[in-house]
Amino acid sequence: MKQFFVLTLFPEMIEQTLSHSIMGRAQKEGHISVEAVNIRDFTQNKHKHVDDYPYGGGAGLVMQGQPIYDAYQSLLPKAEHARVVFMTPQGRPFTQRVAEELAQEENLVFLCGHYEGIDERVIEEIVTDEISLGDFVLTGGELAAITIIDAVSRLVPGVLGKEESFEDESFSEGLLEYPQYTRPPVFMGREVPEVLLSGHHGNVAKWRREQALIRTAKKRPDLLKKAVLTKQDIAFLQKQGLTIEETE
């Protein structure tokens, strides 16, 4: 079972969000566990404050190192040697490849910041990875941590039910996913592509690959440079007037 630990000021935000749908079922079935640790429980301040004014002046408050460090220590030894991920815009961008990398770990600890940041000394002491969802700023690290836990959990055996469920999805081979259709065969005057009704698995697979190539070239051409492409893929793109060079 993969274990996720989240150091946070808002444990209910983590617990309630991840208690539904696939994540909730995965926890009930024992594929993953999520434990939210309230940093505020470890403050030595009688008013339960976990922040203070920054040295050197400036606006806002900074989260203190002591409550964070003690909260982390409370997880040992069950989270000993676990990677500690700090959610920050300064971290490396989160991608499907990073999700696959983190999925190899038995335990993961997430540190969620607030206010103007966290005392740098506790970051240096316990953090092993800094990860960002993108070049924007959130009010706290909880939503980012939830996103990564969701993405990583989907790669844990048993979570999705069918092992192949995630194999053909967006980014699994560096391409966006092909279009999906379901009943009825005609909706709002739009018909399901005939090939999907043919029952010919080879033709369906070929169509899906081609649609993934077209969709990626049009929506995320930057991904083509890193995607695993065959000679047939390149020839198909060229036939469509969508070469990798032209999508730069």
Short mmCIF file of C-alpha atoms in Angstrom, two decimals:
data_model
loop_
_atom_site.label_atom_id
_atom_site.label_comp_id
_atom_site.label_asym_id
_atom_site.label_seq_id
_atom_site.Cartn_x
_atom_site.Cartn_y
_atom_site.Cartn_z
CA MET A 1 0.00 0.00 0.00
CA LYS A 2 1.28 3.43 -0.92
CA GLN A 3 1.15 5.97 1.89
CA PHE A 4 0.75 9.73 1.48
CA PHE A 5 1.37 12.07 4.40
CA VAL A 6 0.46 15.76 4.15
CA LEU A 7 1.81 18.42 6.51
CA THR A 8 -0.84 21.13 6.40
CA LEU A 9 -2.72 23.82 8.32
CA PHE A 10 -5.98 22.56 6.83
CA PRO A 11 -6.16 18.75 7.22
CA GLU A 12 -9.91 18.70 6.55
CA MET A 13 -9.26 20.13 3.09
CA ILE A 14 -7.06 17.14 2.26
CA GLU A 15 -9.20 14.50 3.92
CA GLN A 16 -12.56 15.65 2.55
CA THR A 17 -11.37 16.19 -1.01
CA LEU A 18 -9.68 12.80 -1.26
CA SER A 19 -12.49 10.86 0.39
CA HIS A 20 -14.65 10.76 -2.75
CA SER A 21 -14.78 8.90 -6.06
CA ILE A 22 -11.75 6.84 -7.10
CA MET A 23 -9.48 8.20 -4.36
CA GLY A 24 -12.01 7.38 -1.66
CA ARG A 25 -12.54 3.87 -3.00
CA ALA A 26 -8.78 3.29 -3.30
CA GLN A 27 -8.38 4.11 0.39
CA LYS A 28 -11.26 1.86 1.44
CA GLU A 29 -9.81 -1.03 -0.57
CA GLY A 30 -6.36 -0.52 0.93
CA HIS A 31 -4.45 0.46 -2.20
CA ILE A 32 -3.43 3.84 -0.78
CA SER A 33 -3.65 5.70 2.52
CA VAL A 34 -3.75 9.45 3.08
CA GLU A 35 -2.85 10.96 6.45
CA ALA A 36 -3.15 14.72 6.96
CA VAL A 37 -1.07 16.08 9.84
CA ASN A 38 -2.13 19.41 11.33
CA ILE A 39 0.99 21.54 11.71
CA ARG A 40 -0.84 23.77 14.19
CA ASP A 41 -1.01 20.86 16.65
CA PHE A 42 2.75 21.06 17.09
CA THR A 43 3.19 24.75 17.82
CA GLN A 44 4.65 25.71 21.19
CA ASN A 45 2.80 29.02 21.09
CA LYS A 46 -0.10 29.15 23.57
CA HIS A 47 -2.22 30.98 21.00
CA LYS A 48 -1.55 28.26 18.42
CA HIS A 49 0.26 30.68 16.12
CA VAL A 50 2.45 29.03 13.49
CA ASP A 51 3.74 32.19 11.81
CA ASP A 52 5.64 35.37 12.55
CA TYR A 53 6.95 38.51 10.87
CA PRO A 54 9.83 38.04 8.41
CA TYR A 55 13.35 39.05 9.41
CA GLY A 56 14.46 41.99 7.30
CA GLY A 57 10.97 43.41 7.10
CA GLY A 58 8.36 43.10 4.40
CA ALA A 59 4.67 42.42 4.06
CA GLY A 60 2.95 39.30 5.30
CA LEU A 61 3.93 36.50 7.65
CA VAL A 62 6.24 33.50 7.39
CA MET A 63 5.50 30.00 8.65
CA GLN A 64 7.83 29.05 11.49
CA GLY A 65 10.17 26.10 11.23
CA GLN A 66 9.58 24.53 14.65
CA PRO A 67 5.95 23.39 14.20
CA ILE A 68 6.71 22.05 10.72
CA TYR A 69 9.79 20.17 11.87
CA ASP A 70 8.01 18.66 14.88
CA ALA A 71 5.04 17.66 12.71
CA TYR A 72 7.44 15.90 10.36
CA GLN A 73 9.17 14.17 13.26
CA SER A 74 5.80 12.83 14.41
CA LEU A 75 5.62 10.78 11.20
CA LEU A 76 8.81 8.88 11.97
CA PRO A 77 9.60 6.05 11.74
CA LYS A 78 6.65 5.16 9.47
CA ALA A 79 7.70 7.82 6.96
CA GLU A 80 11.44 7.50 7.53
CA HIS A 81 13.50 7.89 4.34
CA ALA A 82 10.38 9.08 2.50
CA ARG A 83 10.79 11.85 -0.03
CA VAL A 84 9.43 15.14 1.28
CA VAL A 85 7.80 17.20 -1.46
CA PHE A 86 7.42 20.95 -0.92
CA MET A 87 4.77 22.51 -3.14
CA THR A 88 6.23 25.78 -4.46
CA PRO A 89 6.20 27.81 -7.71
CA GLN A 90 10.00 27.65 -7.50
CA GLY A 91 10.05 23.86 -7.93
CA ARG A 92 10.50 21.74 -11.03
CA PRO A 93 7.38 21.49 -13.19
CA PHE A 94 5.07 18.58 -12.46
CA THR A 95 4.54 16.28 -15.44
CA GLN A 96 3.31 12.76 -16.07
CA ARG A 97 6.94 11.61 -16.01
CA VAL A 98 7.35 13.07 -12.52
CA ALA A 99 4.13 11.31 -11.46
CA GLU A 100 5.57 8.02 -12.72
CA GLU A 101 8.78 8.70 -10.82
CA LEU A 102 6.96 9.43 -7.56
CA ALA A 103 4.76 6.38 -8.05
CA GLN A 104 7.83 4.22 -7.50
CA GLU A 105 8.14 5.48 -3.92
CA GLU A 106 6.52 3.56 -1.08
CA ASN A 107 5.85 6.65 1.04
CA LEU A 108 5.58 10.34 0.15
CA VAL A 109 5.35 13.36 2.44
CA PHE A 110 3.91 16.65 1.16
CA LEU A 111 4.61 20.00 2.80
CA CYS A 112 1.99 22.68 2.15
CA GLY A 113 2.99 26.28 2.69
CA HIS A 114 0.90 29.38 3.35
CA TYR A 115 1.29 33.12 3.86
CA GLU A 116 4.51 34.59 2.43
CA GLY A 117 6.34 31.28 2.65
CA ILE A 118 8.17 28.98 5.04
CA ASP A 119 11.32 29.55 7.07
CA GLU A 120 14.09 28.47 4.71
CA ARG A 121 15.92 26.53 7.41
CA VAL A 122 13.22 23.86 7.78
CA ILE A 123 13.06 23.52 4.00
CA GLU A 124 16.79 22.85 3.95
CA GLU A 125 16.44 20.38 6.82
CA ILE A 126 13.63 18.09 5.63
CA VAL A 127 12.66 18.78 2.00
CA THR A 128 14.01 16.50 -0.72
CA ASP A 129 11.93 17.71 -3.70
CA GLU A 130 10.42 21.04 -4.71
CA ILE A 131 7.61 20.72 -7.24
CA SER A 132 5.41 23.27 -9.01
CA LEU A 133 2.14 22.87 -10.88
CA GLY A 134 3.00 25.84 -13.06
CA ASP A 135 3.97 29.48 -13.20
CA PHE A 136 1.21 30.80 -10.97
CA VAL A 137 0.61 31.25 -7.25
CA LEU A 138 -2.08 29.57 -5.12
CA THR A 139 -3.25 30.62 -1.67
CA GLY A 140 -1.70 27.47 -0.23
CA GLY A 141 -0.07 24.19 -1.16
CA GLU A 142 -3.04 21.93 -0.42
CA LEU A 143 -4.65 22.03 -3.87
CA ALA A 144 -1.28 21.33 -5.48
CA ALA A 145 -0.61 18.40 -3.13
CA ILE A 146 -4.08 16.97 -3.80
CA THR A 147 -3.46 17.17 -7.54
CA ILE A 148 -0.18 15.28 -7.31
CA ILE A 149 -1.60 12.65 -4.94
CA ASP A 150 -4.42 12.05 -7.42
CA ALA A 151 -2.05 11.77 -10.40
CA VAL A 152 0.34 9.43 -8.57
CA SER A 153 -2.43 7.28 -7.08
CA ARG A 154 -3.84 6.51 -10.52
CA LEU A 155 -0.57 4.72 -11.29
CA VAL A 156 -0.79 2.47 -8.22
CA PRO A 157 -1.91 -1.07 -9.17
CA GLY A 158 -5.55 -1.69 -8.31
CA VAL A 159 -6.58 1.96 -7.96
CA LEU A 160 -8.22 2.21 -11.38
CA GLY A 161 -9.48 -1.35 -11.44
CA LYS A 162 -8.16 -2.12 -14.93
CA GLU A 163 -4.41 -1.89 -15.35
CA GLU A 164 -4.78 -0.70 -18.91
CA SER A 165 -7.07 2.17 -17.93
CA PHE A 166 -4.27 4.73 -17.90
CA GLU A 167 -2.02 3.29 -20.59
CA ASP A 168 -3.61 5.09 -23.55
CA GLU A 169 -4.37 8.37 -21.80
CA SER A 170 -2.92 11.80 -22.45
CA PHE A 171 0.87 12.00 -22.02
CA SER A 172 1.35 8.24 -21.53
CA GLU A 173 3.43 8.20 -24.74
CA GLY A 174 3.98 11.92 -24.94
CA LEU A 175 0.79 12.47 -26.95
CA LEU A 176 -2.64 13.82 -26.07
CA GLU A 177 -5.45 11.28 -25.89
CA TYR A 178 -7.62 10.51 -28.91
CA PRO A 179 -11.33 11.56 -28.94
CA GLN A 180 -13.77 9.37 -27.02
CA TYR A 181 -17.39 8.52 -27.91
CA THR A 182 -20.28 6.58 -26.34
CA ARG A 183 -23.99 5.95 -26.98
CA PRO A 184 -26.06 7.13 -28.78
CA PRO A 185 -24.44 6.75 -32.22
CA VAL A 186 -25.93 10.11 -33.29
CA PHE A 187 -26.05 13.10 -30.94
CA MET A 188 -27.00 16.66 -31.91
CA GLY A 189 -26.67 15.61 -35.53
CA ARG A 190 -23.09 14.42 -34.98
CA GLU A 191 -22.26 10.80 -35.76
CA VAL A 192 -19.71 8.55 -34.12
CA PRO A 193 -16.81 7.90 -36.55
CA GLU A 194 -17.69 4.79 -38.56
CA VAL A 195 -14.41 3.05 -37.82
CA LEU A 196 -15.33 2.85 -34.12
CA LEU A 197 -18.47 0.91 -35.01
CA SER A 198 -16.67 -1.52 -37.31
CA GLY A 199 -15.46 -3.93 -34.65
CA HIS A 200 -12.08 -4.09 -36.43
CA HIS A 201 -9.58 -3.67 -33.58
CA GLY A 202 -6.64 -3.00 -35.87
CA ASN A 203 -8.40 -0.20 -37.71
CA VAL A 204 -9.66 1.27 -34.44
CA ALA A 205 -6.13 1.31 -32.99
CA LYS A 206 -4.78 2.93 -36.16
CA TRP A 207 -7.50 5.60 -36.12
CA ARG A 208 -6.91 6.37 -32.45
CA ARG A 209 -3.17 6.74 -32.98
CA GLU A 210 -3.71 9.08 -35.91
CA GLN A 211 -6.23 11.17 -33.99
CA ALA A 212 -3.81 11.44 -31.06
CA LEU A 213 -1.12 12.68 -33.44
CA ILE A 214 -3.44 15.24 -35.04
CA ARG A 215 -4.76 16.47 -31.70
CA THR A 216 -1.26 16.85 -30.25
CA ALA A 217 0.04 18.66 -33.34
CA LYS A 218 -2.83 21.13 -33.22
CA LYS A 219 -3.24 21.64 -29.47
CA ARG A 220 0.19 20.97 -27.96
CA PRO A 221 2.77 20.95 -30.78
CA ASP A 222 5.54 21.35 -28.23
CA LEU A 223 4.90 17.78 -27.06
CA LEU A 224 5.75 16.25 -30.44
CA LYS A 225 9.46 16.94 -29.98
CA LYS A 226 9.52 14.70 -26.89
CA ALA A 227 7.00 12.09 -28.02
CA VAL A 228 8.00 8.60 -29.11
CA LEU A 229 7.18 8.67 -32.84
CA THR A 230 7.55 5.93 -35.43
CA LYS A 231 8.40 6.47 -39.09
CA GLN A 232 4.73 5.83 -39.84
CA ASP A 233 3.72 8.56 -37.38
CA ILE A 234 6.05 11.08 -39.00
CA ALA A 235 4.85 10.14 -42.48
CA PHE A 236 1.22 10.53 -41.37
CA LEU A 237 1.90 13.97 -39.91
CA GLN A 238 3.64 15.05 -43.09
CA LYS A 239 0.67 13.82 -45.13
CA GLN A 240 -1.58 16.00 -42.97
CA GLY A 241 0.75 18.96 -43.41
CA LEU A 242 1.70 18.79 -39.72
CA THR A 243 5.44 18.21 -39.48
CA ILE A 244 7.31 18.52 -36.21
CA GLU A 245 9.47 21.34 -37.58
CA GLU A 246 6.44 23.36 -38.63
CA THR A 247 4.89 23.14 -35.18
CA GLU A 248 7.78 24.88 -33.43
#
